[in-house]
Tab-separated table of N, CA and C in Angstrom:
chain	number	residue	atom	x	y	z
A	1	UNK	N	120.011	29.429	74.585
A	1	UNK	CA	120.499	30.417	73.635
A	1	UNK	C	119.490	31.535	73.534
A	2	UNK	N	120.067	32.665	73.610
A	2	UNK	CA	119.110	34.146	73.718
A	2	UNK	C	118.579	33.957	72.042
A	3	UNK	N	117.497	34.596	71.773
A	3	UNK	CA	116.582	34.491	70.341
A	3	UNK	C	116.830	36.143	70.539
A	4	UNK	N	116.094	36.578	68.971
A	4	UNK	CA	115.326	38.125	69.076
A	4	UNK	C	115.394	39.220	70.364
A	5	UNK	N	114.513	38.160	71.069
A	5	UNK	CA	113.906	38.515	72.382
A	5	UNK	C	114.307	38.991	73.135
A	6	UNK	N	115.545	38.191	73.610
A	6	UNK	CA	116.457	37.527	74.862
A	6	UNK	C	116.050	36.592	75.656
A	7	UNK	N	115.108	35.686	75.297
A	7	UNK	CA	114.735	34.926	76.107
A	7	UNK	C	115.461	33.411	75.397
A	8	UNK	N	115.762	32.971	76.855
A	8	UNK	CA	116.426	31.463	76.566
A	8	UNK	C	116.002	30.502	75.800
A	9	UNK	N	116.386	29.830	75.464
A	9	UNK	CA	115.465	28.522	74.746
A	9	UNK	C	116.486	27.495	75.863
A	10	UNK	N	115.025	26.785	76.555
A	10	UNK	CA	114.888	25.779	77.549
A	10	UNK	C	115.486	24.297	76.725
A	11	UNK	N	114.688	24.278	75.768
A	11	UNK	CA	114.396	22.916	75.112
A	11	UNK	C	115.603	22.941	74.005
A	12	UNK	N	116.886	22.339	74.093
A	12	UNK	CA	117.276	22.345	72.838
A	12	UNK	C	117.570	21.400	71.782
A	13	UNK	N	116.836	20.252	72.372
A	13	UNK	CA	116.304	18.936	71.309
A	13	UNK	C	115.817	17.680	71.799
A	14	UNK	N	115.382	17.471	70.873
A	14	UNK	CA	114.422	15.908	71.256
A	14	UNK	C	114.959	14.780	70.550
A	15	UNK	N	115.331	13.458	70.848
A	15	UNK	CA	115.578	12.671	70.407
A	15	UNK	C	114.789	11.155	70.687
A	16	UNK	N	114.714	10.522	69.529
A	16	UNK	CA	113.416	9.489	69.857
A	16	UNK	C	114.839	8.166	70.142
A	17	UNK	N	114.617	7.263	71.307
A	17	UNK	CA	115.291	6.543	71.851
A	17	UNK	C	114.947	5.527	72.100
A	18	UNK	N	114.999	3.783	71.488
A	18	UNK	CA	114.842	2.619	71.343
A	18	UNK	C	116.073	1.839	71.759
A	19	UNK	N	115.333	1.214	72.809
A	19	UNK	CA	116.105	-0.184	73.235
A	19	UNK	C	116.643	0.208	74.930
A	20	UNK	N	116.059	1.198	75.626
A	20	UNK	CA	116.824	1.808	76.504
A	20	UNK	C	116.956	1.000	77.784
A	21	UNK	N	117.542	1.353	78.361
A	21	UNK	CA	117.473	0.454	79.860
A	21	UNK	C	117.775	1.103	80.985
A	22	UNK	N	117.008	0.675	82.148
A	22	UNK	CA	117.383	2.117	83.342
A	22	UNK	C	118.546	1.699	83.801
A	23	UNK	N	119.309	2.914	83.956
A	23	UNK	CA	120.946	3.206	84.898
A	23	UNK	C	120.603	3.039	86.471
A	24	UNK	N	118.820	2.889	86.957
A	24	UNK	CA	118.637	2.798	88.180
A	24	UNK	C	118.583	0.941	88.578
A	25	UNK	N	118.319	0.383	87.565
A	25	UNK	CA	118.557	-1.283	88.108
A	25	UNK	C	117.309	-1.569	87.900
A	26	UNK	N	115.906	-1.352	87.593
A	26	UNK	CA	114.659	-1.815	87.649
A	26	UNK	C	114.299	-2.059	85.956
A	27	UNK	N	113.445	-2.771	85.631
A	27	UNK	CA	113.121	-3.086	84.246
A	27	UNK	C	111.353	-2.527	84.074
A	28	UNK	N	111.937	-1.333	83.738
A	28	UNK	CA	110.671	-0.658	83.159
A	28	UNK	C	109.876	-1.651	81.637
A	29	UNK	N	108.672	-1.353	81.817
A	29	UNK	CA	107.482	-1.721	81.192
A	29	UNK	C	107.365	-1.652	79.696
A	30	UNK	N	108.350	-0.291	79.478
A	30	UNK	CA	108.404	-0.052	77.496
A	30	UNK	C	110.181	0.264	77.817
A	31	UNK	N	110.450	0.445	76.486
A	31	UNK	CA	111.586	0.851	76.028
A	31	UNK	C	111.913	1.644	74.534
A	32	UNK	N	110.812	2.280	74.625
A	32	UNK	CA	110.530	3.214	73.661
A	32	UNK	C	110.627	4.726	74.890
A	33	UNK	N	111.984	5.875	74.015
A	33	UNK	CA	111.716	7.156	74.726
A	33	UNK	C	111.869	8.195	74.317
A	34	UNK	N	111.555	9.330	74.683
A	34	UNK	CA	112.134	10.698	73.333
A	34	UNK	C	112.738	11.192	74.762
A	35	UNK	N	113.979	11.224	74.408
A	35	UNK	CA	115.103	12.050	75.284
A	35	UNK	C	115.060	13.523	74.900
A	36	UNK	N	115.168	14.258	75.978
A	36	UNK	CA	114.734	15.813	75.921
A	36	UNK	C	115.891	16.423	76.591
A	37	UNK	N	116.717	17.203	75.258
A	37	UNK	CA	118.448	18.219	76.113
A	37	UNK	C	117.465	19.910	76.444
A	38	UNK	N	118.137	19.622	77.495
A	38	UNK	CA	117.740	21.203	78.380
A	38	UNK	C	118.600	21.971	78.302
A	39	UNK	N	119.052	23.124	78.287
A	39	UNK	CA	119.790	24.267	78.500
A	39	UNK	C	120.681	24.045	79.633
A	40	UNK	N	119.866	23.994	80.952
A	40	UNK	CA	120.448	24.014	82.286
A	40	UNK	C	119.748	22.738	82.823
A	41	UNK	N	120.692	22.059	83.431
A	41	UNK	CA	120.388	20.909	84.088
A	41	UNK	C	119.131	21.783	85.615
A	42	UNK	N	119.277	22.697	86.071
A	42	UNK	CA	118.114	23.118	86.803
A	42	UNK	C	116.802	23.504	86.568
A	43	UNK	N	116.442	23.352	84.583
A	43	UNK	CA	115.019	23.196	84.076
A	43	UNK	C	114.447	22.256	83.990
A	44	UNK	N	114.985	20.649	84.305
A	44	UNK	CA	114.740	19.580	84.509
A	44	UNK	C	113.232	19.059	85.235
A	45	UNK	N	113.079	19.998	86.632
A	45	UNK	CA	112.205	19.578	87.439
A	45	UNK	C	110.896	20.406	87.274
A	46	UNK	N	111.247	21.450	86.230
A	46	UNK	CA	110.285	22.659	85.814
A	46	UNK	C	110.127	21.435	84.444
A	47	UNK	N	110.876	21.169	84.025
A	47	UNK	CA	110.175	20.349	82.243
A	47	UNK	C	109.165	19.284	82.891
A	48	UNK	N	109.542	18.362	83.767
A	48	UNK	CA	109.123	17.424	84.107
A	48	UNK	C	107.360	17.519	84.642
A	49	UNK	N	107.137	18.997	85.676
A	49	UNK	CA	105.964	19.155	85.907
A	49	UNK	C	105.078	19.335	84.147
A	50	UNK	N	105.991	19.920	83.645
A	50	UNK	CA	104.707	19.635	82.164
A	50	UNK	C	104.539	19.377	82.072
A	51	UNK	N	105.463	17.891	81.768
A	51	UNK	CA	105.116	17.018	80.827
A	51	UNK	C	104.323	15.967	81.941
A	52	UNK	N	104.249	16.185	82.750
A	52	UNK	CA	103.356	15.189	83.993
A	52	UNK	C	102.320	15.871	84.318
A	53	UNK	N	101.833	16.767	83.900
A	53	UNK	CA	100.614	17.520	83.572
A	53	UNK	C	100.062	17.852	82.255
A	54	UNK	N	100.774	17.557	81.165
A	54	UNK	CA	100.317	17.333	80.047
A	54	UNK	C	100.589	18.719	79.032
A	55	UNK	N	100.947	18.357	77.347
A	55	UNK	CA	101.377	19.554	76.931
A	55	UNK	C	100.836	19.160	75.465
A	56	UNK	N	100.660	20.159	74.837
A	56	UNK	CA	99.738	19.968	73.669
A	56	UNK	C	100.700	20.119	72.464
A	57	UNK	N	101.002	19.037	71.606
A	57	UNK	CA	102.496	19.277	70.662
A	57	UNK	C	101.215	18.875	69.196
A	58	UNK	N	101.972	19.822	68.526
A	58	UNK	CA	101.291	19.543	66.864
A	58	UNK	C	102.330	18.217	66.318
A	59	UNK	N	101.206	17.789	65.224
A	59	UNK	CA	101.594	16.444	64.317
A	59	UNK	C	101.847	14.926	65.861
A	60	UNK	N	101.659	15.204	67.180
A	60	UNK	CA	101.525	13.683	67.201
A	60	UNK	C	100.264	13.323	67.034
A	61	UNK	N	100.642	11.846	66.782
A	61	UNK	CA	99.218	10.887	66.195
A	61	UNK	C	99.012	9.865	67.386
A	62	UNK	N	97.824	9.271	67.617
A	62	UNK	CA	97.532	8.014	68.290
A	62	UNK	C	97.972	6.924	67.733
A	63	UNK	N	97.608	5.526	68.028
A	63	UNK	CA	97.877	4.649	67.193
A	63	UNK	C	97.170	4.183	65.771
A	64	UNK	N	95.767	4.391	65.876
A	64	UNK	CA	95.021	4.606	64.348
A	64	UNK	C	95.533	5.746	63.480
A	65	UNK	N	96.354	6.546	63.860
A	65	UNK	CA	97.277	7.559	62.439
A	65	UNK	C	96.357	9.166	63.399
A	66	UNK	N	95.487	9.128	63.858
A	66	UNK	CA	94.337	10.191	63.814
A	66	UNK	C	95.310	11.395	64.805
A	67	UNK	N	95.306	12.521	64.822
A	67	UNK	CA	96.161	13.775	65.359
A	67	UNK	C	95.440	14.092	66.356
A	68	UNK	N	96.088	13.697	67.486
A	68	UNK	CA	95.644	13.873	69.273
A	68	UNK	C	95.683	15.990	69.564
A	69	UNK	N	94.444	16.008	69.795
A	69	UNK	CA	94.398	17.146	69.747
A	69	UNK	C	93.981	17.779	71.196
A	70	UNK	N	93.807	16.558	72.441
A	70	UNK	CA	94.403	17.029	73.538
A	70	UNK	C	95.246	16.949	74.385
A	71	UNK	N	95.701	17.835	75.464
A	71	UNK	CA	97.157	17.560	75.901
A	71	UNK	C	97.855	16.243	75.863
A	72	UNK	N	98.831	15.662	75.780
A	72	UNK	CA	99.754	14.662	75.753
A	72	UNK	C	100.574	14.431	77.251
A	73	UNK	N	100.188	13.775	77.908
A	73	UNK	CA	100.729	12.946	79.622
A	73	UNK	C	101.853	12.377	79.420
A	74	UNK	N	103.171	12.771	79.868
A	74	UNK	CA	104.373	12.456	79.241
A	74	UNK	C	104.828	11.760	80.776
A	75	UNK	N	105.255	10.413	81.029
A	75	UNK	CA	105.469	9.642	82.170
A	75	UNK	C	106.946	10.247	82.056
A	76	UNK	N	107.748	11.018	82.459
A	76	UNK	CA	109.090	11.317	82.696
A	76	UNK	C	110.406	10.025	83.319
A	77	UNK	N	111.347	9.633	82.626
A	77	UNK	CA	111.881	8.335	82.892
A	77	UNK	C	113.034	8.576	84.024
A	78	UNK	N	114.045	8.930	85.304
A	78	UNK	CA	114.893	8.952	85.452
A	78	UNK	C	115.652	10.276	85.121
A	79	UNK	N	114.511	11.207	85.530
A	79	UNK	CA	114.668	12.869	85.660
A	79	UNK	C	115.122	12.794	86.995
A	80	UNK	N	114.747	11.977	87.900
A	80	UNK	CA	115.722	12.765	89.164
A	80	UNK	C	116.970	12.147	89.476
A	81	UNK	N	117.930	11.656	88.658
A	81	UNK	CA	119.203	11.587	88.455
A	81	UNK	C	120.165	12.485	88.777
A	82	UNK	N	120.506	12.738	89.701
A	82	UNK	CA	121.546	13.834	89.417
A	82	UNK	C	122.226	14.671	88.409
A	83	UNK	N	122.470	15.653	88.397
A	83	UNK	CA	123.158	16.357	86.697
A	83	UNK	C	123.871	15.180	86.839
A	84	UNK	N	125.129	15.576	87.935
A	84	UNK	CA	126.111	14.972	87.746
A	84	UNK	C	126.713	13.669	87.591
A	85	UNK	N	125.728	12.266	88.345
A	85	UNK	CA	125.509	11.181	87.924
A	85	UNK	C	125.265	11.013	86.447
A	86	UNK	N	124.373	11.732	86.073
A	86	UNK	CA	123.718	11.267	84.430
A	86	UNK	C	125.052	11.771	83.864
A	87	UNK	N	126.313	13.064	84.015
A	87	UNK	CA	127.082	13.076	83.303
A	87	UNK	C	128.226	11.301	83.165
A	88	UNK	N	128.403	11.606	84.661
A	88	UNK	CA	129.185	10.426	84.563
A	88	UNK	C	128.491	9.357	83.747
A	89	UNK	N	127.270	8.711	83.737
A	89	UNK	CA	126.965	7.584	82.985
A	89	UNK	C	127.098	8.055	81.643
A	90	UNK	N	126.995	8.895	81.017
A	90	UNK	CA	126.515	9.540	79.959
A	90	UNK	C	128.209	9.589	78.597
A	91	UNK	N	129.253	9.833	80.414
A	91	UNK	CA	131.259	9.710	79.572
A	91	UNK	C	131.756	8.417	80.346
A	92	UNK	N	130.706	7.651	80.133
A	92	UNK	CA	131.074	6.274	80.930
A	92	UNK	C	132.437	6.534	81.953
A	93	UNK	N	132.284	7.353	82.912
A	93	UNK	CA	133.322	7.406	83.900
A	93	UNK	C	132.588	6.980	85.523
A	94	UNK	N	133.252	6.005	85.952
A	94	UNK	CA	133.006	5.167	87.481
A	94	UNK	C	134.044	5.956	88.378
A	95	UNK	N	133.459	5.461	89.019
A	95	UNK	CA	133.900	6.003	90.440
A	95	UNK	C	135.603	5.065	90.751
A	96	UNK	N	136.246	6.342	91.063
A	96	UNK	CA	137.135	5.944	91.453
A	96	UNK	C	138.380	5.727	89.842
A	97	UNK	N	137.931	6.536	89.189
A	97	UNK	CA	138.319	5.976	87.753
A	97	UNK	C	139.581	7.019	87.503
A	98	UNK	N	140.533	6.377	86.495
A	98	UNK	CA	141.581	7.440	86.324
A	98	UNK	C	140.668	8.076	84.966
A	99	UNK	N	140.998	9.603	84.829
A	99	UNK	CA	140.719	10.447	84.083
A	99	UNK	C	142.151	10.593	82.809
A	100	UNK	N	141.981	10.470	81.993
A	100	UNK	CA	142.633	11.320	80.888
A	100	UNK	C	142.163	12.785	80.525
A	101	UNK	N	142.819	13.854	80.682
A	101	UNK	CA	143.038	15.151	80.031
A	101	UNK	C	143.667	15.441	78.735
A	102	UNK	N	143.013	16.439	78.232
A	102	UNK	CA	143.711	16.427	77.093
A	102	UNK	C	145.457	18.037	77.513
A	103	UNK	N	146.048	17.596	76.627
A	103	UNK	CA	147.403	18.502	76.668
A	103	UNK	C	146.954	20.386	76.597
C-alpha cells in the first residue's frame, strides 16, 4: 500500500504462530513462529536475506526479560515454497480437486 510517500509497504503483518508443522514432511526442531504477510509474493527472497542476516526490531527481549539490542538472526521456515503451492495449502485445495465458484 502507497503511504505519504508512495512508497510500498513490503511488510503487511506479523503473526506469532504455535503448534506449526512443515507442509514439506520433515519435523523441525521448535514449533514456535512469527509468520510474516508480504505485499508481493516476489519480496519473499529479498525479506528472507534480512532476516538471515539479521535485523534490529525494538521491544524484543531475550529469555531473562533484558531488550536485545543487537541485530536479531531470524532462521526463515519454508520461504522457498512456491507462491502458488503455499496458496493451495493455505485454501486447502489438492491437486486434481473440483473447485467451487461462486455465482
Amino acid at each position: 500500500r502507497g503511504g505519504d510517500d508512495g512508497k510500498q509497504q513490503a511488510v503487511l503483518g506479523v503473526s506469532y504462530v504455535e503448534d506449526k508443522s512443515s507442509i514439506m514432511g520433515y519435523d523441525p526442531s521448535h514449533t514456535r513462529f512469527l509468520k510474516v504477510y508480504v505485499a508481493m509474493p516476489t519480496m519473499i527472497p529479498k525479506l528472507k536475506t534480512i532476516m538471515e542476516n539479521g535485523i534490529s526490531l525494538q521491544g524484543i527481549r531475550d529469555a531473562d526479560g533484558a531488550e536485545v539490542r543487537e541485530p536479531v538472526v531470524f532462521h526463515p521456515f519454508e520461504c522457498n515454497v512456491p507462491f502458488v503451492m503455499r496458496y493451495m495449502i493455505d485454501k486447502d485445495v489438492t491437486g486434481a480437486s473440483w473447485l467451487t465458484l461462486p455465482k
